[in-house]
Short mmCIF file of C-alpha atoms in Angstrom, two decimals:
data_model
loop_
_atom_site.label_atom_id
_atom_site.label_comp_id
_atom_site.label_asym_id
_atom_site.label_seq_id
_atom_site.Cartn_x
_atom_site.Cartn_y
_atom_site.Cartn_z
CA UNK A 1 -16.80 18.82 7.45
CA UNK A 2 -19.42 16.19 5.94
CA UNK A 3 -19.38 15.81 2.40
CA UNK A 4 -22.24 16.56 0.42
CA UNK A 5 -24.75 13.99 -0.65
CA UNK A 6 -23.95 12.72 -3.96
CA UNK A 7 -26.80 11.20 -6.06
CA UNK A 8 -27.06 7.28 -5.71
CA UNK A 9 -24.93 7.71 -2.32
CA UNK A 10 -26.58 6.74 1.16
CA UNK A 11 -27.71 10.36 3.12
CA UNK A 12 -25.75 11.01 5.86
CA UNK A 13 -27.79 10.59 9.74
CA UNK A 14 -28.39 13.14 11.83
CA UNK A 15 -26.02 11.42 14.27
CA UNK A 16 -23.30 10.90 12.08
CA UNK A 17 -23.47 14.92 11.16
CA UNK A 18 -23.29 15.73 14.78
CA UNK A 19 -20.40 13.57 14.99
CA UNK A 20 -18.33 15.63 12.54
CA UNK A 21 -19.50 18.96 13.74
CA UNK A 22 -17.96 17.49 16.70
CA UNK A 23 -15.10 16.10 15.81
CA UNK A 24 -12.96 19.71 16.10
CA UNK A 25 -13.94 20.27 19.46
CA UNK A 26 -13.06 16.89 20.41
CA UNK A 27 -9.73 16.95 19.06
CA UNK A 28 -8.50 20.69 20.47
CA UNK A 29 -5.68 20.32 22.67
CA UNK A 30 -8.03 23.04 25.27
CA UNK A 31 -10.97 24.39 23.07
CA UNK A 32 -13.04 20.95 24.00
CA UNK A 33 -12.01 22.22 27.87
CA UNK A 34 -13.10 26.01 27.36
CA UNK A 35 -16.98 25.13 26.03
CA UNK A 36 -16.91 22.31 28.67
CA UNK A 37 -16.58 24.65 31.20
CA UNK A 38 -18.60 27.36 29.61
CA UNK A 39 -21.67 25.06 29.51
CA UNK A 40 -21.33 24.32 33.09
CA UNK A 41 -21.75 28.22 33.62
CA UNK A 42 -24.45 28.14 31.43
CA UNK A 43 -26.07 25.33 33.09
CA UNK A 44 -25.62 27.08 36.60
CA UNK A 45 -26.96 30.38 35.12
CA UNK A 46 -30.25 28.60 33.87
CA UNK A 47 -30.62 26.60 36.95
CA UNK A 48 -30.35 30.12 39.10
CA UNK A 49 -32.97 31.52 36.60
CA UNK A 50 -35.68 28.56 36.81
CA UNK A 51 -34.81 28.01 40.96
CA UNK A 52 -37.92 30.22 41.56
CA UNK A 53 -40.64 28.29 39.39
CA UNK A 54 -39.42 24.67 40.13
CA UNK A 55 -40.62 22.65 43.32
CA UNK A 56 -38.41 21.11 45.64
CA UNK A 57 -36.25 18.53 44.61
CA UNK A 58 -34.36 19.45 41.41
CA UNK A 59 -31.32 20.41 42.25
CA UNK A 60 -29.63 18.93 39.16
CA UNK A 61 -32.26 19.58 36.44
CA UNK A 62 -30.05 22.09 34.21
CA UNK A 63 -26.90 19.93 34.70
CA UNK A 64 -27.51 16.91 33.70
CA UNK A 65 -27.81 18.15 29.66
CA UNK A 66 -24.85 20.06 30.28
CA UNK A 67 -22.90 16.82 31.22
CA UNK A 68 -24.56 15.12 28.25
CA UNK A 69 -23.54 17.98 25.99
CA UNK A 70 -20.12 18.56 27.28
CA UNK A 71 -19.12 15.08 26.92
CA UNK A 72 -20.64 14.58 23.17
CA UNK A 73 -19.30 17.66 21.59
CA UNK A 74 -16.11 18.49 23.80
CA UNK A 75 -15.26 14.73 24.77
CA UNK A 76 -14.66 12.60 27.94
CA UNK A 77 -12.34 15.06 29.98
CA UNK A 78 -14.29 17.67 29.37
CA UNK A 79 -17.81 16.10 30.13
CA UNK A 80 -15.57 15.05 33.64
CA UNK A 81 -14.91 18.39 34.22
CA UNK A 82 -18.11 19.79 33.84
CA UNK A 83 -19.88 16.52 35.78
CA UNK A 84 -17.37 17.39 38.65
CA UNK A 85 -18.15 21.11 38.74
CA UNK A 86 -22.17 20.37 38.57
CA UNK A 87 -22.17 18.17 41.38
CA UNK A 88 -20.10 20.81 43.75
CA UNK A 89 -22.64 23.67 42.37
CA UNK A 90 -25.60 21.51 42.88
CA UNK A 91 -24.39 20.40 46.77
CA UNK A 92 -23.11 24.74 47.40
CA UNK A 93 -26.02 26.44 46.07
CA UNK A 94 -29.07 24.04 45.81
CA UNK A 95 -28.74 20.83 48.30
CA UNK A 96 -26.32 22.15 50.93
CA UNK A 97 -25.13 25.15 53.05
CA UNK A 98 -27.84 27.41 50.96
CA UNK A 99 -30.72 25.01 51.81
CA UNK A 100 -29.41 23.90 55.63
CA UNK A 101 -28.30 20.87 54.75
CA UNK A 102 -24.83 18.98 55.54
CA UNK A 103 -22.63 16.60 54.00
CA UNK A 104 -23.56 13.63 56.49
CA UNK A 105 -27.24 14.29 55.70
CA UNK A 106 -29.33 11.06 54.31
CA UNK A 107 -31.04 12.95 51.51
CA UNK A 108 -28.07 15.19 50.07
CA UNK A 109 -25.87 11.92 50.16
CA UNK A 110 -28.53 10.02 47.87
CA UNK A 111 -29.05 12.85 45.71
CA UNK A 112 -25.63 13.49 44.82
CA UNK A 113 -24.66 9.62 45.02
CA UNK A 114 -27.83 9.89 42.19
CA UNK A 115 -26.06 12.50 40.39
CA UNK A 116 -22.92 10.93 39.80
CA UNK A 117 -24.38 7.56 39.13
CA UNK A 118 -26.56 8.76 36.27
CA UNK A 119 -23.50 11.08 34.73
CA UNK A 120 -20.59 8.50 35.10
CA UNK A 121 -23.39 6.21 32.67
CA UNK A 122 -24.28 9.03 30.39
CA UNK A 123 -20.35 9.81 29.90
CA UNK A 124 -19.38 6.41 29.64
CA UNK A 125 -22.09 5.49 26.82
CA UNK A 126 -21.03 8.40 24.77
CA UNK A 127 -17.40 7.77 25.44
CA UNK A 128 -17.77 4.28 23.95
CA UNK A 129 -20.20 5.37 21.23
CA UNK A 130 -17.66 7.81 19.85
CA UNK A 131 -15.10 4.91 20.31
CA UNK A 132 -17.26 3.01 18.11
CA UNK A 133 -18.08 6.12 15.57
CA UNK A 134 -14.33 6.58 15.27
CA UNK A 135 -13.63 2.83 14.69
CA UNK A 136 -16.18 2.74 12.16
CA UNK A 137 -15.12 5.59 10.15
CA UNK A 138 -11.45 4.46 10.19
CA UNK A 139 -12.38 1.06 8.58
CA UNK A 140 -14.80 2.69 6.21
CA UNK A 141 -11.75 4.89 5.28
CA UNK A 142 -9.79 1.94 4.93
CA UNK A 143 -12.48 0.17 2.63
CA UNK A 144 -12.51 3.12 0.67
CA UNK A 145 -8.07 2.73 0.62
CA UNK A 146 -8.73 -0.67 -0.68
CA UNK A 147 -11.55 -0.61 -3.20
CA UNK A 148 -8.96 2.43 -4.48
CA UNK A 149 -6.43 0.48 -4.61
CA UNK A 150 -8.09 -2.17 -6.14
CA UNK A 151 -9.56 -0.62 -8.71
CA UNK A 152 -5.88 1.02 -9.49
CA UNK A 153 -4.38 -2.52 -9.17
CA UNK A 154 -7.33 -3.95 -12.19
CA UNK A 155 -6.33 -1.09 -14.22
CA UNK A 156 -2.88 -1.80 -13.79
CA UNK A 157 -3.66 -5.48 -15.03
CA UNK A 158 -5.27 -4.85 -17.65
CA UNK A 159 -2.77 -2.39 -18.87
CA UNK A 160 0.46 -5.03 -18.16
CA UNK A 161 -1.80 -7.94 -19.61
CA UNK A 162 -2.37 -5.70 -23.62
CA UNK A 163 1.25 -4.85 -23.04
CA UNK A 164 2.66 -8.27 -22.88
CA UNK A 165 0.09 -9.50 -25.34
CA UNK A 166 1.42 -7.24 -27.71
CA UNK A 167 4.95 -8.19 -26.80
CA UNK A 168 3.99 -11.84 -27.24
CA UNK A 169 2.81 -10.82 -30.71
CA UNK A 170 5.62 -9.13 -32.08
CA UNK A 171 7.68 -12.36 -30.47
CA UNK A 172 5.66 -14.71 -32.24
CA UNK A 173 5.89 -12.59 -35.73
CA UNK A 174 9.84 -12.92 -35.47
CA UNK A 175 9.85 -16.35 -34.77
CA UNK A 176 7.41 -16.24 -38.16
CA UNK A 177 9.85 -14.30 -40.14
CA UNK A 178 12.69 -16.93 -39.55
CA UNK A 179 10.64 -19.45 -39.86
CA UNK A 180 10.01 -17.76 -43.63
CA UNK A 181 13.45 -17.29 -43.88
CA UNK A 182 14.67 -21.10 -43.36
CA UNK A 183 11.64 -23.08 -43.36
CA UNK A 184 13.58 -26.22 -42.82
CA UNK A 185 13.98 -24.43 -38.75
CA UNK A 186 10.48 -24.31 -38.51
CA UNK A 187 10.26 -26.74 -35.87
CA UNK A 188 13.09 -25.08 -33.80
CA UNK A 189 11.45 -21.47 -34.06
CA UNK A 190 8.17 -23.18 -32.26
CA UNK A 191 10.15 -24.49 -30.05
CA UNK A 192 12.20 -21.33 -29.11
CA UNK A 193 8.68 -19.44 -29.07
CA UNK A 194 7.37 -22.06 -26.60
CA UNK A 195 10.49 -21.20 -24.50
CA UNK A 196 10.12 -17.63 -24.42
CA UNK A 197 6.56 -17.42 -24.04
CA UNK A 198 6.94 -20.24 -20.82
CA UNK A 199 9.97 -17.83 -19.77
CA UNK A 200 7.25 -14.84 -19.62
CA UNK A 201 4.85 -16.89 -17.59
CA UNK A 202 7.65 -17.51 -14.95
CA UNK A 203 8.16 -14.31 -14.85
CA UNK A 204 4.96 -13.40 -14.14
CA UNK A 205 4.41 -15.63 -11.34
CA UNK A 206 7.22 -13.42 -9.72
CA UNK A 207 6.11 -10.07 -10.93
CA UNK A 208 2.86 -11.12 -9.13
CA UNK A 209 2.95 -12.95 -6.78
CA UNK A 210 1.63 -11.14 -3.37
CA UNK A 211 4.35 -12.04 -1.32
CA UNK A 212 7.24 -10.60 -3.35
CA UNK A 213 5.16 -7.11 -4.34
CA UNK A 214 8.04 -5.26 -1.47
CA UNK A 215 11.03 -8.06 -2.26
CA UNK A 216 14.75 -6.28 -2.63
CA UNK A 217 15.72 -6.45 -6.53
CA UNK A 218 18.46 -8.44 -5.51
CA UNK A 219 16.15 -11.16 -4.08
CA UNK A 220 13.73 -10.87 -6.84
CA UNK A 221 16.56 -11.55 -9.72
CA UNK A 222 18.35 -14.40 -7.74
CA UNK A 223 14.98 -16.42 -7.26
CA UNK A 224 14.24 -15.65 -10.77
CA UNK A 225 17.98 -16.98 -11.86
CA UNK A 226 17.11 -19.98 -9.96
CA UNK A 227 13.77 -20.28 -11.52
CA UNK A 228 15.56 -19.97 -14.89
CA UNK A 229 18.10 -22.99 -14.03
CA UNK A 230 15.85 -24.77 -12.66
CA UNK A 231 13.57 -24.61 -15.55
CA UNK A 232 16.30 -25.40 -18.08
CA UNK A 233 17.27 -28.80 -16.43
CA UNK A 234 20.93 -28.02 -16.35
CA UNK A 235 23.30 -29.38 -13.21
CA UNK A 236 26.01 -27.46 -11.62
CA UNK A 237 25.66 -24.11 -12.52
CA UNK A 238 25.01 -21.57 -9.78
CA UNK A 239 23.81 -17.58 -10.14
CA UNK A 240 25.26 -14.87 -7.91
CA UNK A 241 23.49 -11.78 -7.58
CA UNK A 242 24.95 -8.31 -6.27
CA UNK A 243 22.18 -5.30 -6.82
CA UNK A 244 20.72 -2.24 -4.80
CA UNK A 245 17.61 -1.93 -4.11
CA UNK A 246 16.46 -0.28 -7.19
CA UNK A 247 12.92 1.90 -7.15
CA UNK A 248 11.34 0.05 -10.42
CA UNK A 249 7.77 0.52 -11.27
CA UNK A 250 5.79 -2.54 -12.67
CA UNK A 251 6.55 -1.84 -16.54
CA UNK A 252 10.46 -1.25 -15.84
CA UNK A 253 10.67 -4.59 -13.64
CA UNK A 254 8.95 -6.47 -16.24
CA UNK A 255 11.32 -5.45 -19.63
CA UNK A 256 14.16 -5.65 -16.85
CA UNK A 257 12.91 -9.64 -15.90
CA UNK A 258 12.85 -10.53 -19.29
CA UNK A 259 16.23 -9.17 -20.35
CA UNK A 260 18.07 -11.11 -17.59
CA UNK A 261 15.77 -13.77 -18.51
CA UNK A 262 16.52 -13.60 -22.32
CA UNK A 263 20.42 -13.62 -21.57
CA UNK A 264 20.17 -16.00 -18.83
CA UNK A 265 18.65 -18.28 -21.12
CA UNK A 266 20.88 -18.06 -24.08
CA UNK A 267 24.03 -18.41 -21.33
CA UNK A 268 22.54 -21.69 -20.06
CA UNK A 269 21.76 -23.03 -24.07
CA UNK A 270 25.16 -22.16 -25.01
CA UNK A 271 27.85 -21.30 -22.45
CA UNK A 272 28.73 -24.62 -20.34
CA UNK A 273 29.19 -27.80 -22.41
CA UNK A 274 26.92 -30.80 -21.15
CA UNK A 275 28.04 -31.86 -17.49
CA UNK A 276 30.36 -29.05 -16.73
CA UNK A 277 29.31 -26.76 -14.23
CA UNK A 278 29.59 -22.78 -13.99
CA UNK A 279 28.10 -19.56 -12.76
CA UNK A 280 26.23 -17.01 -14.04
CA UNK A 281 26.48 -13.62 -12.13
CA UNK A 282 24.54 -10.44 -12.51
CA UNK A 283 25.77 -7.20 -11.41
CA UNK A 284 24.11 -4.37 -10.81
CA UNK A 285 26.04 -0.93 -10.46
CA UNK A 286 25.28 2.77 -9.57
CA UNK A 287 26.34 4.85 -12.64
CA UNK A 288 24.74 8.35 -11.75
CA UNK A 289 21.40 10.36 -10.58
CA UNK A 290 18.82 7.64 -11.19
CA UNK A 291 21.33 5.47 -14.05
CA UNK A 292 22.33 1.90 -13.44
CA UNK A 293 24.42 -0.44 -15.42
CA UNK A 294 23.45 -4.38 -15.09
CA UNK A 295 25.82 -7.43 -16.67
CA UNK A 296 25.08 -10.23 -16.60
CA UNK A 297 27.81 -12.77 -17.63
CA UNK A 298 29.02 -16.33 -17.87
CA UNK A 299 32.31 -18.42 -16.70
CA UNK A 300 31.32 -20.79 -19.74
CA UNK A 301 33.37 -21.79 -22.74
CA UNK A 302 32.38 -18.40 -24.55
CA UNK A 303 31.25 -17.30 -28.36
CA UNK A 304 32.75 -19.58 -31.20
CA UNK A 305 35.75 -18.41 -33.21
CA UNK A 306 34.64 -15.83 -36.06
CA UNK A 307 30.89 -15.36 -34.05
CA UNK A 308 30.06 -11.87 -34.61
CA UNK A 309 26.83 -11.82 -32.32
CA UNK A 310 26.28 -8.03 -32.71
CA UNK A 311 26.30 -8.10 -36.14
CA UNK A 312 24.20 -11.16 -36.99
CA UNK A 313 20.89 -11.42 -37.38
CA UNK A 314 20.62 -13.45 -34.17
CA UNK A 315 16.70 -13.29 -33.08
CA UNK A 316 18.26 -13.82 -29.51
CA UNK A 317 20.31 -10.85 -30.04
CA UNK A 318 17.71 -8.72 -31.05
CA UNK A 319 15.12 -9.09 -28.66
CA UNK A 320 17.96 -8.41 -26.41
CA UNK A 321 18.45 -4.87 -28.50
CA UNK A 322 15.05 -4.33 -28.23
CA UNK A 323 14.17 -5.28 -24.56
CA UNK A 324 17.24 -2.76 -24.13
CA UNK A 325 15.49 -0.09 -26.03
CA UNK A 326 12.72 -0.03 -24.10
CA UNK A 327 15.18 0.48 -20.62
CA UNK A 328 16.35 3.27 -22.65
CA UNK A 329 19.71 1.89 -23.41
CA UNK A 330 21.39 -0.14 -25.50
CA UNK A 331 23.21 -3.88 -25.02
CA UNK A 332 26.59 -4.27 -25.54
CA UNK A 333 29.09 -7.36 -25.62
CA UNK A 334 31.89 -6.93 -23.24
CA UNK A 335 34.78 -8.91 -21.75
CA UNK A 336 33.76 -11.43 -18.53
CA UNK A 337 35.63 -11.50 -15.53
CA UNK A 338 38.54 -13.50 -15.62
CA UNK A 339 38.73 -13.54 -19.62
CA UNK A 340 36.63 -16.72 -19.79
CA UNK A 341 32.35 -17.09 -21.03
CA UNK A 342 30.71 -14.00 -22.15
CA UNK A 343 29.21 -11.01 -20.59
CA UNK A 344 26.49 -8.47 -21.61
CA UNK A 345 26.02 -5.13 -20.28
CA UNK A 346 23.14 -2.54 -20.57
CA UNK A 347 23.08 0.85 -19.21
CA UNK A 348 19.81 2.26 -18.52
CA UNK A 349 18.16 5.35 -16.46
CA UNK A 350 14.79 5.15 -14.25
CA UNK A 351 11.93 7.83 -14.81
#
């Protein structure tokens, strides 16, 4: 059915209206078939019902619309059909045995050779016009999927850009508080800021980049490990990754980027003394309908003697806590493999 003519929009053709009301017909597995045929009765009826006030020499004058008809509204078997039925009506009742004539005759020959020259054209250009019609509306559908899509993907911008502006706020106002705290670590709280906020920006470049909008988690958090070591100039440590595919939405991926970067981060500051090497691994495990637990831990030389990271008031630690929080769960120190470096897990459930 054509939509109705909203203000501003461009009116809708006569053609392109005739082209929907067709459109059903056309794509009936048999109804297309049935009016086919039922306008080549009606075309033999009306030629029977003019044959006494015409002259001589139209024996396909009702037929021809009836091809043109059939084939627009019903499609290209049907207009066939009823093109093949017309020209064995036209030669039975109107050029042949009714009239005297005979198949090998000059005159019926070039009539009906007429006939099917001028239909087999008439189908064929409305075949290939409703080709076009149908390729037309398809990309204009498609057009329409995009601008859509776009206009989804802005909003979605715009809403991800306040968000991390915000976040990059509240960042900056912690770094301000222990700056006020121990003004003589001034320096080193710019510098940690200029970290983090250059840690975001990585991460952005893989949130967004085209190529890695369908990547597997696990892919996206090794090249973003790598990115991280990379980044931090250090030598000999590798990252190994084990994660499902996990269905995160834009917002979740982001808060779950910068946690692993966060603790990535403080593992590669802290963990391996200069020119030793390591690994940091990242796990990702099932834990129930829709819950996953990730840790992410360290082979390196562990906390210090007496370091109570939970309950300090480590700004690492709580942006951890907080990053955490918005997973809807909570980080918690536990034991690496093999009793050596540190380890961090967080629980946390997808809407």
């Amino acid at each position: 059915m054509a939509e109705p003519h909203r203000p501003g929009s461009p009116r809708v053709s006569l053609f392109w209206k005739l082209v929907t009301a067709a459109r059903p017909l056309r794509h009936h597995p048999w109804l297309g078939d049935a009016v086919g045929i039922a306008m080549f009765v009606a075309a033999v009826a009306l030629r029977f019902a003019v044959d006494g006030v015409l002259p001589p020499g139209f024996p396909f004058l009702t037929f021809f619309p009836a091809v043109i008809l059939a084939t627009f509204f019903c499609g290209l078997r049907p207009g066939i059909t009823c093109a093949a039925l017309s020209a064995l009506a036209a030669w039975a009742f109107f050029i042949g045995p009714a009239t005297g004539m005979n198949i090998a005759d000059g005159q019926a020959l070039i009539a009906l050779a007429f006939f099917v020259a001028i239909a087999s054209i008439d189908i064929a250009l409305i075949h290939f016009t409703f080709g076009a019609a149908e390729q037309l509306r398809e990309e204009e559908a498609t057009t329409a999927r995009l601008y859509e899509s776009q206009h989804i993907m802005f909003q979605e911008l715009q809403h991800r850009v306040a968000n991390n502006m915000q976040f990059v706020a509240a960042l900056l106002n912690l770094h301000k508080r222990r700056a006020a705290d121990e003004p003589r670590h001034a320096l080193v709280a710019l510098d940690e800021a200029r970290m983090r906020l250059d840690t975001i920006s990585r991460i952005h470049r893989h949130l967004y980049a085209p190529e890695r909008l369908d990547m597997p988690t696990a892919q996206f958090l090794r090249e973003l490990c790598s990115d991280l070591i990379a980044a931090a100039g250090v030598e000999g440590i590798a990252s190994e990754v084990s994660s499902p595919d996990l269905p995160l939405n834009v917002a979740q991926l982001t808060t779950l980027s910068m946690l692993v970067a966060e603790i990535v981060t403080n593992s590669l500051k802290h963990a391996f003394a200069p020119g030793s090497g390591g690994t940091v691994r990242i796990i990702v495990t099932p834990q129930g309908e829709r819950r996953f637990e990730i840790t992410i831990s360290d082979d390196g030389r562990g906390l210090p003697q007496g370091v109570d990271l939970v309950g300090s008031k480590s700004l690492g630690w709580r942006i951890i806590q907080g990053l955490a929080t918005q997973l809807g769960g909570k980080a918690r120190l536990a034991e690496a493999a093999g009793g050596r470096g540190t380890a961090v897990r967080v629980e946390f459930a997808l809407a």
